[in-house]
Amino acid sequence: MLRAWLVSLAFVACSGGTDPESTTPDPSTSGPTGPGPTDDPTKPLEFADTVEGPAQKGPFLKGSAVSAQELGAQGQPTGSSVTGSVNDEGRYSLSGLTWEAPTWLEVSGQVLDEIECEPSYGSFTLNAAVLPVKGRTSAINLFTDLAAHRIATLMAAGDEFETAQATAIAEMTPLWGLSNRPEDLDVFGGPGNDGEELDLLLYSAAAMDERLEQDEWVELREDFADDGLLNGAGLRLHTDIVETIQADPADLLDTAQRCLAKDYETLPPVTDGNLGFFLNGCLGAYLLRPDRVVCEGLDTEFSLGSGDTVSLQWIPDLPGLHVALIFQPCSSGTYAFGTTNGALSSGSFTEFTLETRDTPSEAPIDWGLTSGCSGNETFSVAAIRTSDGSANAPLELTFGAEFDGRVSNEFFGPSRIAHYVVQGAASRVTVFDFNSGTGLNAQNFMVRVFDSPDERTQTLLASDDGVAFKELTFAPKGNQTYIQVINSAAQAVPQTYAQFSITVE
């Protein structure tokens, strides 16, 4: 299913993927006051009287208005400014800056729609908050816009520019994979991290695929600007954009790059096999080794003769109980899958229960799969998550956002419990829309809410069972809330699991 991606990605994906587990940037070494991609760490920063760089949503069209304003100590404009416009290469250059201070950049106009490959149906206004330093690029793009408005909030609260920018970047890391200055990024290849530039292009193209408009984007950036989180009006748009990326990133990337290549340059090719933040984990590994990596929801196909063995890696992206499946098996014989044997029949599938994983894709599991078929047979292997999280590693939910959960049944014993945690003083948990497939109903389920993951010290805040629509309200304790969804249905294999929606507010 994803095999066709590889030819496309071999030509269009960037290198240098961002680690989603990156730690908070250290301003002394990698932040805005320390050495960046074009800085010499042995020399003090030297301000410039010119600021320049790419102006991109997609690229802003020629003639789009650009301005630079000096910022005061609390992020307010001082009145000093210069203006200019975007050239036919999608870049700007503003000279004559008379200040040595943080600078607010703004670009307004139509952009190239990377999906339709024509001028956008509406105009956009994006900002960047930068230091105009010699040797630095000062791009304006979606990521700089997010960072700029967060920086403005932090400076208004008393932070210095350097501290505010480092904070904004650290807060953007888990949401957008950013770990470097966003003004260094250029979708045509700049001084920034190539993987982050890939992320920027994917995010920008997916936004246009979602028919992004300026007022929607303002909601998203303001949601992030107030507290460094997406927990309000902007969360749905961000979720839709990321889901669009993950649905078919190769086609999205290929469409955007073919469009850009018509009037501009193309991105650099793959150099070391690393992919961007939105293609991290199992999907990124699968794209590089499609015949050896097993991911949830993706079929890995094999053709093996009797006694042949193939080495696999299973890479779970989320903690929880997983089950391995074999589709289109041979009509007779068995497969040895790891240390477990399963008898197969023609046209059916087999299941092997995998351990509940407390760690995600950083710790892949190696499998050995040996065919016991009488001849050369083609079949596919897949893995599915049947329960979310574990007692040791509950799956983290986004406060206020709806999540589609899973929980297995009584047949698998303790794994029939899905475990969740949310950061924040929650006071309501809603679980609804049970879709259980065969033989399950809402009366099989219980929802329990605790103030701690530790059974020895936890306090039961709320509990309900046997109700199709569960809305539990309770008095919050602390800044973390732990939820269990329990499925008491007693079913044998073939494995089924209940699906439901859960929201914590």
Short mmCIF file of C-alpha atoms in Angstrom, two decimals:
data_model
loop_
_atom_site.label_atom_id
_atom_site.label_comp_id
_atom_site.label_asym_id
_atom_site.label_seq_id
_atom_site.Cartn_x
_atom_site.Cartn_y
_atom_site.Cartn_z
CA MET A 1 0.00 0.00 0.00
CA LEU A 2 2.84 2.38 0.82
CA ARG A 3 5.38 0.83 -1.50
CA ALA A 4 4.72 3.45 -4.18
CA TRP A 5 5.80 6.17 -1.80
CA LEU A 6 9.41 5.14 -1.92
CA VAL A 7 10.21 6.21 -5.47
CA SER A 8 8.70 9.61 -4.81
CA LEU A 9 10.38 10.08 -1.44
CA ALA A 10 13.78 9.08 -2.77
CA PHE A 11 13.75 12.26 -4.83
CA VAL A 12 11.85 14.70 -2.68
CA ALA A 13 12.35 14.00 1.04
CA CYS A 14 14.84 16.07 3.02
CA SER A 15 17.50 14.86 5.39
CA GLY A 16 18.14 15.53 9.04
CA GLY A 17 14.86 14.55 10.73
CA THR A 18 13.98 16.19 14.02
CA ASP A 19 13.95 14.09 17.15
CA PRO A 20 10.47 14.38 18.70
CA GLU A 21 12.05 13.75 22.09
CA SER A 22 14.35 16.77 21.77
CA THR A 23 14.98 18.57 25.02
CA THR A 24 14.44 22.25 25.67
CA PRO A 25 16.91 24.33 23.62
CA ASP A 26 19.82 25.73 25.59
CA PRO A 27 20.07 29.45 24.78
CA SER A 28 23.79 29.37 25.53
CA THR A 29 24.52 26.88 22.78
CA SER A 30 21.76 26.71 20.24
CA GLY A 31 19.25 29.42 20.96
CA PRO A 32 18.87 32.89 19.51
CA THR A 33 21.76 34.43 21.47
CA GLY A 34 24.20 31.59 20.88
CA PRO A 35 25.69 30.11 17.75
CA GLY A 36 23.18 29.13 15.09
CA PRO A 37 23.75 27.56 11.67
CA THR A 38 25.48 30.68 10.35
CA ASP A 39 27.02 32.04 13.56
CA ASP A 40 30.67 31.94 14.60
CA PRO A 41 30.67 30.92 18.27
CA THR A 42 34.01 32.63 18.85
CA LYS A 43 32.69 36.08 17.95
CA PRO A 44 30.05 38.29 19.59
CA LEU A 45 26.87 38.87 17.63
CA GLU A 46 27.00 41.85 15.31
CA PHE A 47 23.79 43.62 14.39
CA ALA A 48 23.07 44.40 10.75
CA ASP A 49 21.29 47.33 9.11
CA THR A 50 19.68 44.95 6.61
CA VAL A 51 17.26 42.12 7.21
CA GLU A 52 16.40 39.64 4.45
CA GLY A 53 15.16 36.15 3.74
CA PRO A 54 12.39 34.04 2.18
CA ALA A 55 8.73 35.02 2.68
CA GLN A 56 6.74 31.80 2.62
CA LYS A 57 3.40 30.33 3.39
CA GLY A 58 3.77 28.90 0.14
CA PRO A 59 6.02 31.55 -1.33
CA PHE A 60 4.47 35.02 -1.12
CA LEU A 61 3.93 36.40 -4.60
CA LYS A 62 5.92 39.23 -6.11
CA GLY A 63 4.85 42.62 -4.77
CA SER A 64 3.59 41.39 -1.37
CA ALA A 65 4.21 44.08 1.26
CA VAL A 66 6.95 43.58 3.87
CA SER A 67 7.83 45.72 6.89
CA ALA A 68 10.29 45.67 9.79
CA GLN A 69 9.65 47.45 13.10
CA GLU A 70 11.87 47.94 16.12
CA LEU A 71 10.56 46.34 19.30
CA GLY A 72 10.82 47.79 22.79
CA ALA A 73 11.62 45.90 25.97
CA GLN A 74 8.05 44.62 26.36
CA GLY A 75 7.61 43.67 22.71
CA GLN A 76 5.84 46.85 21.70
CA PRO A 77 6.67 48.72 18.43
CA THR A 78 8.72 51.85 19.04
CA GLY A 79 7.71 53.60 15.81
CA SER A 80 10.94 53.00 13.88
CA SER A 81 10.29 50.98 10.72
CA VAL A 82 11.30 50.26 7.13
CA THR A 83 9.16 48.83 4.32
CA GLY A 84 9.62 46.96 1.06
CA SER A 85 8.17 44.15 -1.04
CA VAL A 86 8.70 40.52 -2.07
CA ASN A 87 10.65 39.89 -5.28
CA ASP A 88 9.92 37.33 -7.99
CA GLU A 89 11.99 34.70 -6.14
CA GLY A 90 9.72 34.89 -3.10
CA ARG A 91 12.30 36.77 -1.02
CA TYR A 92 12.55 40.21 0.54
CA SER A 93 15.39 42.53 1.59
CA LEU A 94 14.93 45.56 3.83
CA SER A 95 17.86 47.92 4.37
CA GLY A 96 18.32 51.06 6.44
CA LEU A 97 17.57 49.64 9.89
CA THR A 98 18.65 52.27 12.39
CA TRP A 99 18.27 50.15 15.52
CA GLU A 100 20.09 47.30 17.23
CA ALA A 101 17.18 45.56 18.88
CA PRO A 102 14.62 42.78 18.40
CA THR A 103 12.64 43.33 15.22
CA TRP A 104 9.06 42.55 14.22
CA LEU A 105 8.68 41.46 10.59
CA GLU A 106 5.42 41.32 8.68
CA VAL A 107 4.52 40.17 5.17
CA SER A 108 1.06 40.46 3.59
CA GLY A 109 -0.28 39.32 0.24
CA GLN A 110 -1.28 36.36 -1.87
CA VAL A 111 0.79 33.19 -1.80
CA LEU A 112 1.38 30.28 -4.14
CA ASP A 113 -1.05 27.51 -3.20
CA GLU A 114 1.21 24.44 -3.22
CA ILE A 115 -1.76 22.10 -3.75
CA GLU A 116 -3.63 23.90 -6.55
CA CYS A 117 -0.39 25.37 -7.95
CA GLU A 118 -1.94 28.80 -8.48
CA PRO A 119 -2.28 32.05 -6.48
CA SER A 120 -4.18 31.55 -3.24
CA TYR A 121 -7.87 32.38 -3.09
CA GLY A 122 -7.21 34.78 -0.21
CA SER A 123 -4.33 36.78 1.21
CA PHE A 124 -2.23 36.00 4.27
CA THR A 125 -0.37 38.06 6.85
CA LEU A 126 2.51 36.38 8.70
CA ASN A 127 5.05 37.67 11.21
CA ALA A 128 8.47 36.89 12.59
CA ALA A 129 10.27 38.21 15.68
CA VAL A 130 14.03 38.18 15.07
CA LEU A 131 17.37 39.69 15.90
CA PRO A 132 18.79 41.38 12.74
CA VAL A 133 22.25 39.86 13.02
CA LYS A 134 24.89 39.73 10.30
CA GLY A 135 25.12 36.32 8.67
CA ARG A 136 21.63 35.24 9.72
CA THR A 137 18.63 34.53 7.54
CA SER A 138 15.36 36.07 8.69
CA ALA A 139 12.66 34.00 7.04
CA ILE A 140 8.98 34.70 7.55
CA ASN A 141 6.78 31.58 7.51
CA LEU A 142 4.07 29.70 9.42
CA PHE A 143 6.48 28.59 12.13
CA THR A 144 7.94 32.09 12.64
CA ASP A 145 4.39 33.40 12.91
CA LEU A 146 3.59 30.95 15.70
CA ALA A 147 6.81 31.75 17.51
CA ALA A 148 6.47 35.55 17.05
CA HIS A 149 3.09 35.84 18.69
CA ARG A 150 4.15 33.61 21.58
CA ILE A 151 7.30 35.73 21.99
CA ALA A 152 5.17 38.89 22.07
CA THR A 153 3.05 37.41 24.88
CA LEU A 154 6.11 36.45 26.91
CA MET A 155 7.84 39.82 26.41
CA ALA A 156 4.67 41.63 27.47
CA ALA A 157 4.84 39.56 30.67
CA GLY A 158 8.41 40.69 31.32
CA ASP A 159 10.70 38.18 29.56
CA GLU A 160 13.67 39.44 27.58
CA PHE A 161 13.62 38.62 23.87
CA GLU A 162 16.27 35.91 24.07
CA THR A 163 14.47 34.09 26.90
CA ALA A 164 11.10 34.44 25.21
CA GLN A 165 12.37 33.02 21.91
CA ALA A 166 14.03 30.03 23.59
CA THR A 167 10.80 29.34 25.50
CA ALA A 168 8.68 29.56 22.35
CA ILE A 169 10.95 27.14 20.50
CA ALA A 170 10.88 24.66 23.39
CA GLU A 171 7.09 24.82 23.49
CA MET A 172 6.87 24.27 19.73
CA THR A 173 9.06 21.16 19.83
CA PRO A 174 6.39 18.57 20.79
CA LEU A 175 3.79 20.09 18.44
CA TRP A 176 5.80 20.97 15.33
CA GLY A 177 9.18 19.28 15.85
CA LEU A 178 10.98 22.62 15.99
CA SER A 179 14.31 22.78 17.83
CA ASN A 180 16.08 25.58 15.93
CA ARG A 181 15.21 29.17 15.11
CA PRO A 182 12.22 29.11 12.76
CA GLU A 183 13.60 32.11 10.84
CA ASP A 184 16.43 29.86 9.62
CA LEU A 185 14.01 27.60 7.72
CA ASP A 186 13.49 27.78 3.96
CA VAL A 187 11.41 25.24 2.01
CA PHE A 188 13.89 25.60 -0.86
CA GLY A 189 16.76 24.59 1.44
CA GLY A 190 18.44 27.11 3.72
CA PRO A 191 20.81 27.21 6.69
CA GLY A 192 18.30 25.47 8.94
CA ASN A 193 17.73 21.78 9.65
CA ASP A 194 16.60 20.01 6.46
CA GLY A 195 14.19 17.80 8.38
CA GLU A 196 12.52 20.85 9.91
CA GLU A 197 12.30 22.44 6.47
CA LEU A 198 10.56 19.28 5.30
CA ASP A 199 8.18 19.63 8.25
CA LEU A 200 7.47 23.24 7.29
CA LEU A 201 6.67 22.31 3.69
CA LEU A 202 4.46 19.38 4.73
CA TYR A 203 2.60 21.50 7.26
CA SER A 204 2.15 24.36 4.80
CA ALA A 205 0.92 22.08 2.00
CA ALA A 206 -1.45 20.20 4.31
CA ALA A 207 -2.87 23.51 5.54
CA MET A 208 -3.69 24.46 1.96
CA ASP A 209 -5.19 21.03 1.38
CA GLU A 210 -7.48 21.88 4.32
CA ARG A 211 -8.36 25.14 2.51
CA LEU A 212 -6.69 27.29 5.16
CA GLU A 213 -7.89 30.86 5.52
CA GLN A 214 -6.29 33.72 7.43
CA ASP A 215 -8.93 33.93 10.18
CA GLU A 216 -8.58 30.20 10.90
CA TRP A 217 -4.81 30.55 11.15
CA VAL A 218 -5.18 33.51 13.52
CA GLU A 219 -7.28 31.31 15.82
CA LEU A 220 -4.54 28.67 15.85
CA ARG A 221 -1.65 31.06 16.51
CA GLU A 222 -3.59 32.89 19.24
CA ASP A 223 -4.43 29.58 20.89
CA PHE A 224 -0.70 28.82 21.04
CA ALA A 225 0.35 32.38 21.90
CA ASP A 226 -1.53 32.66 25.18
CA ASP A 227 0.04 29.73 27.05
CA GLY A 228 2.35 27.80 24.69
CA LEU A 229 -0.25 25.03 24.24
CA LEU A 230 -2.92 24.11 21.73
CA ASN A 231 -5.90 23.65 24.01
CA GLY A 232 -8.57 25.89 22.53
CA ALA A 233 -9.96 27.05 19.21
CA GLY A 234 -6.81 26.19 17.24
CA LEU A 235 -6.54 22.56 18.23
CA ARG A 236 -8.98 21.19 15.66
CA LEU A 237 -7.24 22.88 12.73
CA HIS A 238 -3.82 21.64 13.88
CA THR A 239 -5.19 18.10 14.28
CA ASP A 240 -6.73 18.21 10.80
CA ILE A 241 -3.45 19.42 9.29
CA VAL A 242 -1.38 16.69 10.97
CA GLU A 243 -3.91 13.99 10.00
CA THR A 244 -3.70 15.21 6.38
CA ILE A 245 0.09 14.90 6.52
CA GLN A 246 -0.01 11.39 7.93
CA ALA A 247 -2.74 10.16 5.58
CA ASP A 248 -0.48 10.28 2.50
CA PRO A 249 2.68 12.33 3.10
CA ALA A 250 4.43 11.16 -0.06
CA ASP A 251 1.67 12.34 -2.36
CA LEU A 252 1.34 15.60 -0.43
CA LEU A 253 5.06 16.25 -0.62
CA ASP A 254 5.29 15.29 -4.27
CA THR A 255 2.37 17.60 -5.17
CA ALA A 256 3.92 20.55 -3.30
CA GLN A 257 7.38 20.07 -4.75
CA ARG A 258 6.20 19.65 -8.31
CA CYS A 259 4.28 22.88 -7.92
CA LEU A 260 7.24 24.78 -6.46
CA ALA A 261 9.57 23.40 -9.12
CA LYS A 262 7.51 25.01 -11.88
CA ASP A 263 8.45 28.58 -10.91
CA TYR A 264 11.09 28.20 -8.20
CA GLU A 265 13.79 25.74 -7.16
CA THR A 266 13.47 22.23 -5.79
CA LEU A 267 14.36 20.88 -2.38
CA PRO A 268 17.67 19.08 -1.79
CA PRO A 269 17.52 15.27 -2.21
CA VAL A 270 17.85 12.71 0.54
CA THR A 271 21.41 12.59 1.85
CA ASP A 272 21.33 10.35 4.92
CA GLY A 273 17.86 8.81 5.03
CA ASN A 274 16.50 10.92 7.87
CA LEU A 275 12.96 12.27 7.59
CA GLY A 276 11.10 15.09 9.26
CA PHE A 277 9.17 15.27 12.53
CA PHE A 278 5.81 14.40 10.98
CA LEU A 279 7.32 11.26 9.40
CA ASN A 280 9.15 10.07 12.48
CA GLY A 281 8.81 6.79 14.32
CA CYS A 282 7.57 3.66 12.60
CA LEU A 283 6.39 5.30 9.38
CA GLY A 284 9.79 6.84 8.75
CA ALA A 285 11.50 3.49 9.38
CA TYR A 286 9.01 1.72 7.13
CA LEU A 287 9.69 4.08 4.24
CA LEU A 288 13.37 3.28 4.49
CA ARG A 289 12.95 -0.51 4.95
CA PRO A 290 9.47 -1.51 3.76
CA ASP A 291 10.35 -5.20 3.64
CA ARG A 292 11.59 -5.39 7.22
CA VAL A 293 9.55 -3.01 9.38
CA VAL A 294 6.07 -3.70 10.76
CA CYS A 295 3.91 -0.74 11.79
CA GLU A 296 0.40 -0.51 13.11
CA GLY A 297 -2.11 -0.38 10.27
CA LEU A 298 0.44 -1.00 7.48
CA ASP A 299 0.86 -4.31 5.70
CA THR A 300 4.40 -5.61 5.19
CA GLU A 301 4.42 -8.20 2.38
CA PHE A 302 6.68 -11.25 2.09
CA SER A 303 7.22 -14.19 -0.20
CA LEU A 304 8.77 -17.15 1.61
CA GLY A 305 9.39 -20.79 0.81
CA SER A 306 9.15 -23.67 3.24
CA GLY A 307 11.63 -23.19 6.08
CA ASP A 308 12.61 -19.68 4.96
CA THR A 309 13.06 -17.09 7.73
CA VAL A 310 12.78 -13.32 7.58
CA SER A 311 13.96 -10.89 10.27
CA LEU A 312 11.50 -8.15 11.16
CA GLN A 313 11.33 -5.12 13.39
CA TRP A 314 8.10 -4.16 15.07
CA ILE A 315 8.05 -0.47 16.01
CA PRO A 316 5.06 0.64 18.10
CA ASP A 317 4.45 4.38 18.06
CA LEU A 318 2.17 4.41 21.12
CA PRO A 319 2.22 2.44 24.37
CA GLY A 320 -0.37 -0.29 24.70
CA LEU A 321 -1.17 -3.94 23.98
CA HIS A 322 -0.52 -4.99 20.37
CA VAL A 323 -1.50 -8.02 18.30
CA ALA A 324 0.37 -9.30 15.22
CA LEU A 325 -1.69 -10.48 12.26
CA ILE A 326 -0.83 -12.62 9.22
CA PHE A 327 -3.06 -12.19 6.18
CA GLN A 328 -3.38 -14.47 3.10
CA PRO A 329 -1.48 -17.35 4.72
CA CYS A 330 -0.81 -20.68 3.05
CA SER A 331 -3.50 -23.35 3.04
CA SER A 332 -1.54 -25.74 5.23
CA GLY A 333 1.33 -25.68 7.67
CA THR A 334 2.29 -23.21 10.37
CA TYR A 335 4.44 -20.14 10.80
CA ALA A 336 6.90 -19.75 13.63
CA PHE A 337 6.52 -16.14 14.70
CA GLY A 338 9.11 -15.15 17.26
CA THR A 339 8.74 -17.84 19.90
CA THR A 340 5.04 -18.44 19.23
CA ASN A 341 3.55 -20.94 16.78
CA GLY A 342 0.12 -20.58 15.24
CA ALA A 343 -1.85 -22.93 13.03
CA LEU A 344 -3.27 -21.29 9.91
CA SER A 345 -6.05 -22.08 7.51
CA SER A 346 -6.60 -20.85 3.98
CA GLY A 347 -8.09 -17.36 3.64
CA SER A 348 -7.97 -16.61 7.35
CA PHE A 349 -5.54 -14.79 9.58
CA THR A 350 -3.65 -15.67 12.69
CA GLU A 351 -2.93 -13.57 15.74
CA PHE A 352 -0.03 -13.44 18.12
CA THR A 353 -0.42 -11.41 21.28
CA LEU A 354 2.48 -9.06 21.72
CA GLU A 355 3.64 -7.55 24.97
CA THR A 356 2.17 -4.34 26.27
CA ARG A 357 4.69 -1.68 25.33
CA ASP A 358 5.74 0.99 27.80
CA THR A 359 8.12 2.63 25.33
CA PRO A 360 7.36 3.87 21.82
CA SER A 361 9.37 3.70 18.61
CA GLU A 362 12.80 4.37 20.16
CA ALA A 363 12.92 0.70 21.27
CA PRO A 364 11.97 -1.58 18.35
CA ILE A 365 11.34 -5.28 18.89
CA ASP A 366 13.12 -7.80 16.67
CA TRP A 367 11.10 -10.71 15.32
CA GLY A 368 12.00 -13.85 13.43
CA LEU A 369 9.30 -15.23 11.14
CA THR A 370 9.75 -18.71 9.66
CA SER A 371 7.44 -20.20 7.03
CA GLY A 372 6.08 -23.69 7.47
CA CYS A 373 4.17 -23.65 4.17
CA SER A 374 4.71 -26.46 1.69
CA GLY A 375 5.77 -24.13 -1.14
CA ASN A 376 6.64 -20.55 -1.92
CA GLU A 377 3.82 -18.37 -0.55
CA THR A 378 3.10 -14.65 -0.44
CA PHE A 379 1.51 -13.20 2.66
CA SER A 380 1.50 -9.98 4.67
CA VAL A 381 2.11 -9.14 8.31
CA ALA A 382 0.55 -6.28 10.25
CA ALA A 383 0.26 -5.16 13.85
CA ILE A 384 -2.64 -3.45 15.56
CA ARG A 385 -2.92 -1.76 18.95
CA THR A 386 -5.80 -3.31 20.88
CA SER A 387 -5.52 -1.43 24.20
CA ASP A 388 -4.16 2.06 24.82
CA GLY A 389 -1.33 2.63 27.27
CA SER A 390 -0.38 0.64 30.32
CA ALA A 391 -0.28 1.17 34.07
CA ASN A 392 3.39 2.14 33.78
CA ALA A 393 2.96 4.25 30.65
CA PRO A 394 -0.56 5.68 30.30
CA LEU A 395 -1.31 7.22 26.92
CA GLU A 396 -1.29 11.01 27.24
CA LEU A 397 -4.41 12.81 26.03
CA THR A 398 -4.60 16.45 24.97
CA PHE A 399 -6.65 18.47 27.43
CA GLY A 400 -9.99 19.36 25.84
CA ALA A 401 -9.48 17.31 22.65
CA GLU A 402 -11.49 14.27 21.56
CA PHE A 403 -9.48 11.04 21.20
CA ASP A 404 -10.54 7.75 19.56
CA GLY A 405 -9.64 5.11 22.14
CA ARG A 406 -9.30 1.31 22.11
CA VAL A 407 -9.58 -1.38 24.75
CA SER A 408 -9.35 -5.17 24.34
CA ASN A 409 -11.64 -7.69 26.03
CA GLU A 410 -11.58 -10.07 28.99
CA PHE A 411 -9.81 -12.79 26.97
CA PHE A 412 -6.52 -10.95 27.40
CA GLY A 413 -6.86 -10.46 31.15
CA PRO A 414 -5.18 -7.30 32.51
CA SER A 415 -4.80 -5.88 29.00
CA ARG A 416 -8.56 -5.25 28.92
CA ILE A 417 -7.82 -1.91 30.60
CA ALA A 418 -6.90 1.17 28.60
CA HIS A 419 -4.84 3.66 30.61
CA TYR A 420 -4.77 7.43 30.02
CA VAL A 421 -3.36 10.57 31.62
CA VAL A 422 -4.03 14.24 31.00
CA GLN A 423 -1.92 17.16 32.19
CA GLY A 424 -4.11 19.77 33.85
CA ALA A 425 -6.74 20.16 36.57
CA ALA A 426 -9.47 18.14 34.87
CA SER A 427 -13.00 18.05 36.28
CA ARG A 428 -14.91 16.06 33.64
CA VAL A 429 -14.26 12.88 31.64
CA THR A 430 -16.63 11.91 28.83
CA VAL A 431 -16.55 8.49 27.14
CA PHE A 432 -19.05 7.76 24.37
CA ASP A 433 -19.76 6.17 20.96
CA PHE A 434 -18.76 2.60 21.81
CA ASN A 435 -18.25 0.60 18.62
CA SER A 436 -17.36 -2.92 19.57
CA GLY A 437 -17.89 -4.97 16.45
CA THR A 438 -19.13 -8.42 17.55
CA GLY A 439 -20.70 -9.39 20.83
CA LEU A 440 -19.85 -6.33 22.90
CA ASN A 441 -22.13 -3.65 24.27
CA ALA A 442 -21.86 -0.64 26.51
CA GLN A 443 -22.81 -2.68 29.59
CA ASN A 444 -19.40 -4.36 29.36
CA PHE A 445 -17.53 -1.15 30.20
CA MET A 446 -16.42 0.75 33.27
CA VAL A 447 -14.72 4.12 33.46
CA ARG A 448 -12.65 5.06 36.51
CA VAL A 449 -10.83 8.32 37.29
CA PHE A 450 -7.89 8.62 39.71
CA ASP A 451 -5.60 11.34 40.99
CA SER A 452 -2.46 9.15 40.81
CA PRO A 453 -1.12 6.22 38.77
CA ASP A 454 0.07 4.41 41.91
CA GLU A 455 -2.47 1.91 43.22
CA ARG A 456 -1.08 2.31 46.73
CA THR A 457 -1.71 6.04 46.95
CA GLN A 458 -4.33 6.85 44.31
CA THR A 459 -7.71 8.31 45.19
CA LEU A 460 -10.75 7.23 43.17
CA LEU A 461 -12.32 10.48 41.97
CA ALA A 462 -15.18 9.04 39.90
CA SER A 463 -16.48 5.71 38.55
CA ASP A 464 -19.31 4.50 36.33
CA ASP A 465 -20.23 1.30 34.53
CA GLY A 466 -22.99 -0.15 32.39
CA VAL A 467 -23.94 3.14 30.72
CA ALA A 468 -23.57 3.77 27.00
CA PHE A 469 -22.78 7.45 27.45
CA LYS A 470 -20.51 8.17 30.38
CA GLU A 471 -19.90 11.68 31.67
CA LEU A 472 -18.10 11.77 34.98
CA THR A 473 -17.68 15.01 36.89
CA PHE A 474 -15.46 15.30 39.94
CA ALA A 475 -13.40 17.70 42.03
CA PRO A 476 -9.88 17.85 40.55
CA LYS A 477 -6.85 17.05 42.69
CA GLY A 478 -3.47 18.19 41.45
CA ASN A 479 -2.45 18.81 37.84
CA GLN A 480 -2.67 15.25 36.52
CA THR A 481 -5.72 13.05 36.00
CA TYR A 482 -5.55 9.31 35.31
CA ILE A 483 -8.35 7.44 33.55
CA GLN A 484 -9.06 3.74 33.05
CA VAL A 485 -11.54 2.33 30.55
CA ILE A 486 -12.24 -1.33 31.34
CA ASN A 487 -13.81 -3.90 29.02
CA SER A 488 -15.26 -6.92 30.85
CA ALA A 489 -16.56 -8.80 27.79
CA ALA A 490 -15.27 -12.39 27.66
CA GLN A 491 -14.47 -13.18 24.04
CA ALA A 492 -12.08 -15.64 22.48
CA VAL A 493 -9.97 -15.05 19.41
CA PRO A 494 -10.20 -13.80 16.74
CA GLN A 495 -9.30 -10.74 18.70
CA THR A 496 -11.75 -7.88 18.88
CA TYR A 497 -11.42 -4.61 20.70
CA ALA A 498 -13.83 -1.85 21.55
CA GLN A 499 -13.49 1.59 20.03
CA PHE A 500 -14.80 4.71 21.72
CA SER A 501 -14.26 8.45 22.01
CA ILE A 502 -12.86 10.06 25.14
CA THR A 503 -12.57 13.71 26.13
CA VAL A 504 -11.01 15.14 29.30
CA GLU A 505 -11.87 18.70 30.28
#
